[in-house]
mmCIF file of C-alpha atoms in Angstrom:
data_model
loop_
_atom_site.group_PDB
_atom_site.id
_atom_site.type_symbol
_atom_site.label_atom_id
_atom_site.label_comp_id
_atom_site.label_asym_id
_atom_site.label_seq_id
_atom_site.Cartn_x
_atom_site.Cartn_y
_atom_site.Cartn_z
ATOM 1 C CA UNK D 24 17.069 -12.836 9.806
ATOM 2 C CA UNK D 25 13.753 -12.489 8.629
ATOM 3 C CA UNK D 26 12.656 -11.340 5.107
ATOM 4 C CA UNK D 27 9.809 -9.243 4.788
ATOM 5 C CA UNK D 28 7.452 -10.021 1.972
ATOM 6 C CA UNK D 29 6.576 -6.972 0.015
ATOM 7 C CA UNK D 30 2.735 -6.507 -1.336
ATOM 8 C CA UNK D 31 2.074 -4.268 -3.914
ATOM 9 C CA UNK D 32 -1.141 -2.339 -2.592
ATOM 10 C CA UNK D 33 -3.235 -3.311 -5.973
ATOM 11 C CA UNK D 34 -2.918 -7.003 -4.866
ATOM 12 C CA UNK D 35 -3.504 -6.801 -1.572
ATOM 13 C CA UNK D 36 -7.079 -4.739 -2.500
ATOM 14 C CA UNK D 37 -8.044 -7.363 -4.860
ATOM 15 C CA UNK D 38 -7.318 -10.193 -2.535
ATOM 16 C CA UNK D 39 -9.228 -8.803 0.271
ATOM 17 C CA UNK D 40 -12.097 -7.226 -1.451
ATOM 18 C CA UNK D 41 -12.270 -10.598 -3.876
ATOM 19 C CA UNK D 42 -12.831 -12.529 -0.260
ATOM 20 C CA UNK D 43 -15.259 -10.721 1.523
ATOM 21 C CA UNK D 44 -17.333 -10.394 -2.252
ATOM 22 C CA UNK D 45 -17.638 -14.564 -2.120
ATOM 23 C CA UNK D 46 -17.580 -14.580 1.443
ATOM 24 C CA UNK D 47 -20.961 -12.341 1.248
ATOM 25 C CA UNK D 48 -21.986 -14.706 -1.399
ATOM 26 C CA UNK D 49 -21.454 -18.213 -0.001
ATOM 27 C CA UNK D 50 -23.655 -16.208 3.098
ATOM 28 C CA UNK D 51 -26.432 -15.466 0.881
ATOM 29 C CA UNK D 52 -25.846 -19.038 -1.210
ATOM 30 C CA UNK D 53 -26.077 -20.661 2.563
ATOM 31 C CA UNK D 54 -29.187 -18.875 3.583
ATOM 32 C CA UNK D 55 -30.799 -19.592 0.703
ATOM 33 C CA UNK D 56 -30.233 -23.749 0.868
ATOM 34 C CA UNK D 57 -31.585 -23.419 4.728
ATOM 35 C CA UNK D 58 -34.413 -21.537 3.514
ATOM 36 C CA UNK D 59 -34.995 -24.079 0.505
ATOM 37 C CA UNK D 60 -35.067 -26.591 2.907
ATOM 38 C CA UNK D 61 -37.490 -24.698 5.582
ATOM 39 C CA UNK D 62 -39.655 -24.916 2.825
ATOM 40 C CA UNK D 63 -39.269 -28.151 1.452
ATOM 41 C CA UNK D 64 -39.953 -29.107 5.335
ATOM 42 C CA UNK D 65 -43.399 -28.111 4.724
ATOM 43 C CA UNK D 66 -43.891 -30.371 1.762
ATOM 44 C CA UNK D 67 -45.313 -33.864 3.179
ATOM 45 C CA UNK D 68 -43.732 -35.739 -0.116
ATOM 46 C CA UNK D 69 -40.200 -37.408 1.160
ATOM 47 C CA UNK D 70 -39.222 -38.155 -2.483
ATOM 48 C CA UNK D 71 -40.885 -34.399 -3.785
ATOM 49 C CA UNK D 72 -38.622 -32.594 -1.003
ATOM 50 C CA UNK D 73 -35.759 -34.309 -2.106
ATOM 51 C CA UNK D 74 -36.031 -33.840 -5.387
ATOM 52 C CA UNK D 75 -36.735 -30.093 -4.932
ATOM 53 C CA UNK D 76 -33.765 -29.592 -2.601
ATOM 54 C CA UNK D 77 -31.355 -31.939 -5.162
ATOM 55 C CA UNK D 78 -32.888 -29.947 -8.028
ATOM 56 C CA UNK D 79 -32.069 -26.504 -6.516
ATOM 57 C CA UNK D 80 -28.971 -26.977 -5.323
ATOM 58 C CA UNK D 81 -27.876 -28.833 -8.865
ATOM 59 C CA UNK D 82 -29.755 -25.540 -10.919
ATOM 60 C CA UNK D 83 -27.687 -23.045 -8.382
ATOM 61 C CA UNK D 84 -23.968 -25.059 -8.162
ATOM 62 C CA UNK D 85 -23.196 -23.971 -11.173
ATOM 63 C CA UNK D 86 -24.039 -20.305 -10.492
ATOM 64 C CA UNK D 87 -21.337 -20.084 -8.025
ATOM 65 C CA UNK D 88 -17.735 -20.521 -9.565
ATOM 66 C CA UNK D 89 -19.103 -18.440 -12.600
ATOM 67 C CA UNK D 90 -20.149 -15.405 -9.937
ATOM 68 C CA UNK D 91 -17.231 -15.710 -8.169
ATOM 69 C CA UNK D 92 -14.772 -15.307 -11.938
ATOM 70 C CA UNK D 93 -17.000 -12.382 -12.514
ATOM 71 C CA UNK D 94 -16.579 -10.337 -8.762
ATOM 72 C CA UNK D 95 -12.842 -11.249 -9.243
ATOM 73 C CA UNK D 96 -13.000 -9.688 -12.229
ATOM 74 C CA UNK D 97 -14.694 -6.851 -11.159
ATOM 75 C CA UNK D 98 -12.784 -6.280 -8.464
ATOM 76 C CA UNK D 99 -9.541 -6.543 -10.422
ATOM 77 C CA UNK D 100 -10.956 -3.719 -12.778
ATOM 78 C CA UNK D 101 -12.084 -1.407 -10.284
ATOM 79 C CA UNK D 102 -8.668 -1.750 -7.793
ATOM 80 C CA UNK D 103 -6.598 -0.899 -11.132
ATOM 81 C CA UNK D 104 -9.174 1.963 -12.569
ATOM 82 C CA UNK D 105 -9.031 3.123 -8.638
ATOM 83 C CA UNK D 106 -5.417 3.098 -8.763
ATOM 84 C CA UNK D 107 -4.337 4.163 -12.078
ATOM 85 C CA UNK D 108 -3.739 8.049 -10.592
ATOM 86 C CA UNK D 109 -0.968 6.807 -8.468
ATOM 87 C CA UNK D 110 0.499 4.736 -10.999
ATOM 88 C CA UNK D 111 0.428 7.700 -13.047
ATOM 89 C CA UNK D 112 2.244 10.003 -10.480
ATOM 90 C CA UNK D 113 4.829 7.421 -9.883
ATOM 91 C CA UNK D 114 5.755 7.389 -14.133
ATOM 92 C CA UNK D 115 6.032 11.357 -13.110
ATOM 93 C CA UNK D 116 8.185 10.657 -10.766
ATOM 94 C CA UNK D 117 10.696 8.211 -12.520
ATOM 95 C CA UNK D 118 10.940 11.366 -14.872
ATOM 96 C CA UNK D 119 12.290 13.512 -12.816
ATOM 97 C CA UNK D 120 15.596 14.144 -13.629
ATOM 98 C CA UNK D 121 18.813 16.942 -12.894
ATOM 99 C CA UNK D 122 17.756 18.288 -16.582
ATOM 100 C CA UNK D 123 14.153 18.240 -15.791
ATOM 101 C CA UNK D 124 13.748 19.309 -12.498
ATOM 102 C CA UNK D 125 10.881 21.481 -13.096
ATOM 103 C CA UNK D 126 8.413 18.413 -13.232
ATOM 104 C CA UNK D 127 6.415 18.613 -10.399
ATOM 105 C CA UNK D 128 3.252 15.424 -9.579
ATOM 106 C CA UNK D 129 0.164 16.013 -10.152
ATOM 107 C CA UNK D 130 -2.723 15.709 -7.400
ATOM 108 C CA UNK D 131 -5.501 15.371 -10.616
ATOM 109 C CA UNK D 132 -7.701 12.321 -9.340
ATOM 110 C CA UNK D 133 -5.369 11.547 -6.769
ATOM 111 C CA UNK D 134 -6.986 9.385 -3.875
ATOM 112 C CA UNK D 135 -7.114 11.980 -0.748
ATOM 113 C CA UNK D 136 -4.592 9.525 1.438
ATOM 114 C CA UNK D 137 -1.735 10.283 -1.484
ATOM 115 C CA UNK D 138 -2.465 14.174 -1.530
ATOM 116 C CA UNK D 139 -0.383 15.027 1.440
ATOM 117 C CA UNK D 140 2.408 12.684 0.206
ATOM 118 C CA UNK D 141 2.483 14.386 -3.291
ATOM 119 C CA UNK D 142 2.284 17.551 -1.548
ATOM 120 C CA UNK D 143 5.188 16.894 0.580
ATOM 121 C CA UNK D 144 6.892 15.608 -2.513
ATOM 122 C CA UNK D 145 6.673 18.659 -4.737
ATOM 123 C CA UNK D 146 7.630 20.625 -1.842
ATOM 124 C CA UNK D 147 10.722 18.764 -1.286
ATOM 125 C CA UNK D 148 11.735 19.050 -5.055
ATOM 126 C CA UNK D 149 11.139 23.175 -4.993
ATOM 127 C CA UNK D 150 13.729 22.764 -2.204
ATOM 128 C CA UNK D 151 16.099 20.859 -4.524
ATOM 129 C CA UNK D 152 15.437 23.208 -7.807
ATOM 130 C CA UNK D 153 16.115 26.018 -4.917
ATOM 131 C CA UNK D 154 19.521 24.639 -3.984
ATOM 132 C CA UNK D 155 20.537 23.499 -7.826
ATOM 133 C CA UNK D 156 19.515 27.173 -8.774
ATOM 134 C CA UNK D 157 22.023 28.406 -5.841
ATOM 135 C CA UNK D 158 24.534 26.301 -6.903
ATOM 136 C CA UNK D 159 24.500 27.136 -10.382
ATOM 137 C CA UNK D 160 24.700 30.669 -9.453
ATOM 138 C CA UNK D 161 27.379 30.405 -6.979
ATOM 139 C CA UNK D 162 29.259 28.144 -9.752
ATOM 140 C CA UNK D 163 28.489 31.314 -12.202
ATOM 141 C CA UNK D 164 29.848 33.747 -10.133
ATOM 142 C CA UNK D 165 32.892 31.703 -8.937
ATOM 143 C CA UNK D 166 33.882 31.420 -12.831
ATOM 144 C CA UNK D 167 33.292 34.695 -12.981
ATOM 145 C CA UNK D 168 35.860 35.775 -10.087
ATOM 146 C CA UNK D 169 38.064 33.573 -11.088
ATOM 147 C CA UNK D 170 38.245 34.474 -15.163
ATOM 148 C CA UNK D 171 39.229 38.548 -13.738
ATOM 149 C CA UNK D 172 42.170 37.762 -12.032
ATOM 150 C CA UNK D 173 43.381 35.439 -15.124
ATOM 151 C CA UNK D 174 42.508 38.155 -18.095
ATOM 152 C CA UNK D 175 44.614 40.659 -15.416
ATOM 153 C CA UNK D 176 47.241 38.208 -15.600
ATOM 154 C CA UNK D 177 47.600 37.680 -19.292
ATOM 155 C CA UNK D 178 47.325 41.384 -20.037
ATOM 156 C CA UNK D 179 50.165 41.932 -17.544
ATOM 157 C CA UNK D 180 52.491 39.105 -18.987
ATOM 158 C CA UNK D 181 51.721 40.696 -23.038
ATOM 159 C CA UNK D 182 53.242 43.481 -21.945
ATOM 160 C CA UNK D 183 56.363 41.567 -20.399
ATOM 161 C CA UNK D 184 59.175 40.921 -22.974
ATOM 162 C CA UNK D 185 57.980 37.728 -24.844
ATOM 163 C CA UNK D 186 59.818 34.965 -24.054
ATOM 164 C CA UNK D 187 59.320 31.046 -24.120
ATOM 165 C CA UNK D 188 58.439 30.863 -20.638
ATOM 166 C CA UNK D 189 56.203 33.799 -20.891
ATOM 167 C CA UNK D 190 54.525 32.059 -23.712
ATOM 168 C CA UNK D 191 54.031 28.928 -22.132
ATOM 169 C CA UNK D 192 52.206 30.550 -18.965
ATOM 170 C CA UNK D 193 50.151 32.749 -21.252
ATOM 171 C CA UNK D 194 49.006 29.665 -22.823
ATOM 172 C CA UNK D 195 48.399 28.165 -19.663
ATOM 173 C CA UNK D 196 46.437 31.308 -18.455
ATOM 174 C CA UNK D 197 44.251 30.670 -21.691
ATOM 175 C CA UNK D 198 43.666 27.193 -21.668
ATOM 176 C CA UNK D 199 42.238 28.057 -18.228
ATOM 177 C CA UNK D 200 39.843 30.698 -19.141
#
């Protein structure tokens, strides 16, 4: 069987946009050595165009790692700033409970691909409050319906003759009610 690795969708963003950012920039670093060296071509000094090419590409080495830590950084900042709406509907979420069924997400800064989800969502958990609300109702009246009968019953064995075994189902009647 075959296990599918999950991804959380922050990681996944960073990853990707974190490779095309020094992708784009080893581009640019690579055009710029070929164009260093077009124009150390037109320098008739072997050792002066060697030392120019040696000395650019020592001065701009370093540049690289230290650009790349700081697009990965940037990246990682803007994917979680980007995504801190959704991580803020899903604590929503994990707080909806029986007792709070009320809570409802909130589309506030919500990226547009989420909207219809959170929609769908909230509409789904009117439909639950809905069908708690019936059932508590239904649960209310059924109590109700059922506590008539019983009072009838009592009142009609207080007037019997009392009796142990008139007792003991009047008690029973009230321990019911």
């Amino acid at each position: 069987m075959r296990v599918r690795r999950v991804y959380s969708l922050e990681g996944r963003l960073v990853v990707r946009l974190t490779a095309l950012m020094i992708s784009a920039m080893a581009i640019g670093f690579v055009a710029l050595m070929i164009y260093s060296r077009e124009a150390a071509r037109k320098i008739a000094d072997e050792a002066l165009k060697d030392a120019l090419v040696t000395d650019f590409l020592h001065d701009a080495a370093w540049a690289f790692p230290i650009i790349a830590v700081v697009l990965l950084a940037v990246t990682i900042l803007t994917v979680r700033s980007s995504l801190a709406s959704v991580r803020t509907a899903s604590e929503s979420a994990a707080k909806i409970s029986p007792g709070r069924i009320g809570v409802r997400l909130s589309t506030v800064d919500l990226p547009i691909e989420l909207a219809p989800l959170v929609a769908a969502m909230n509409d789904a958990l009117d439909r639950l409050e809905k069908g708690f609300d019936l059932q508590r109702r239904f649960t209310g009246d059924a109590a109700h319906e059922l506590r008539t009968p019983l009072a009838i019953l009592s009142a009609g064995l207080q007037s019997l003759d009392e009796s142990d075994e008139v007792k003991q189902v009047d008690d029973e009647v009230w321990a019911s009610l």
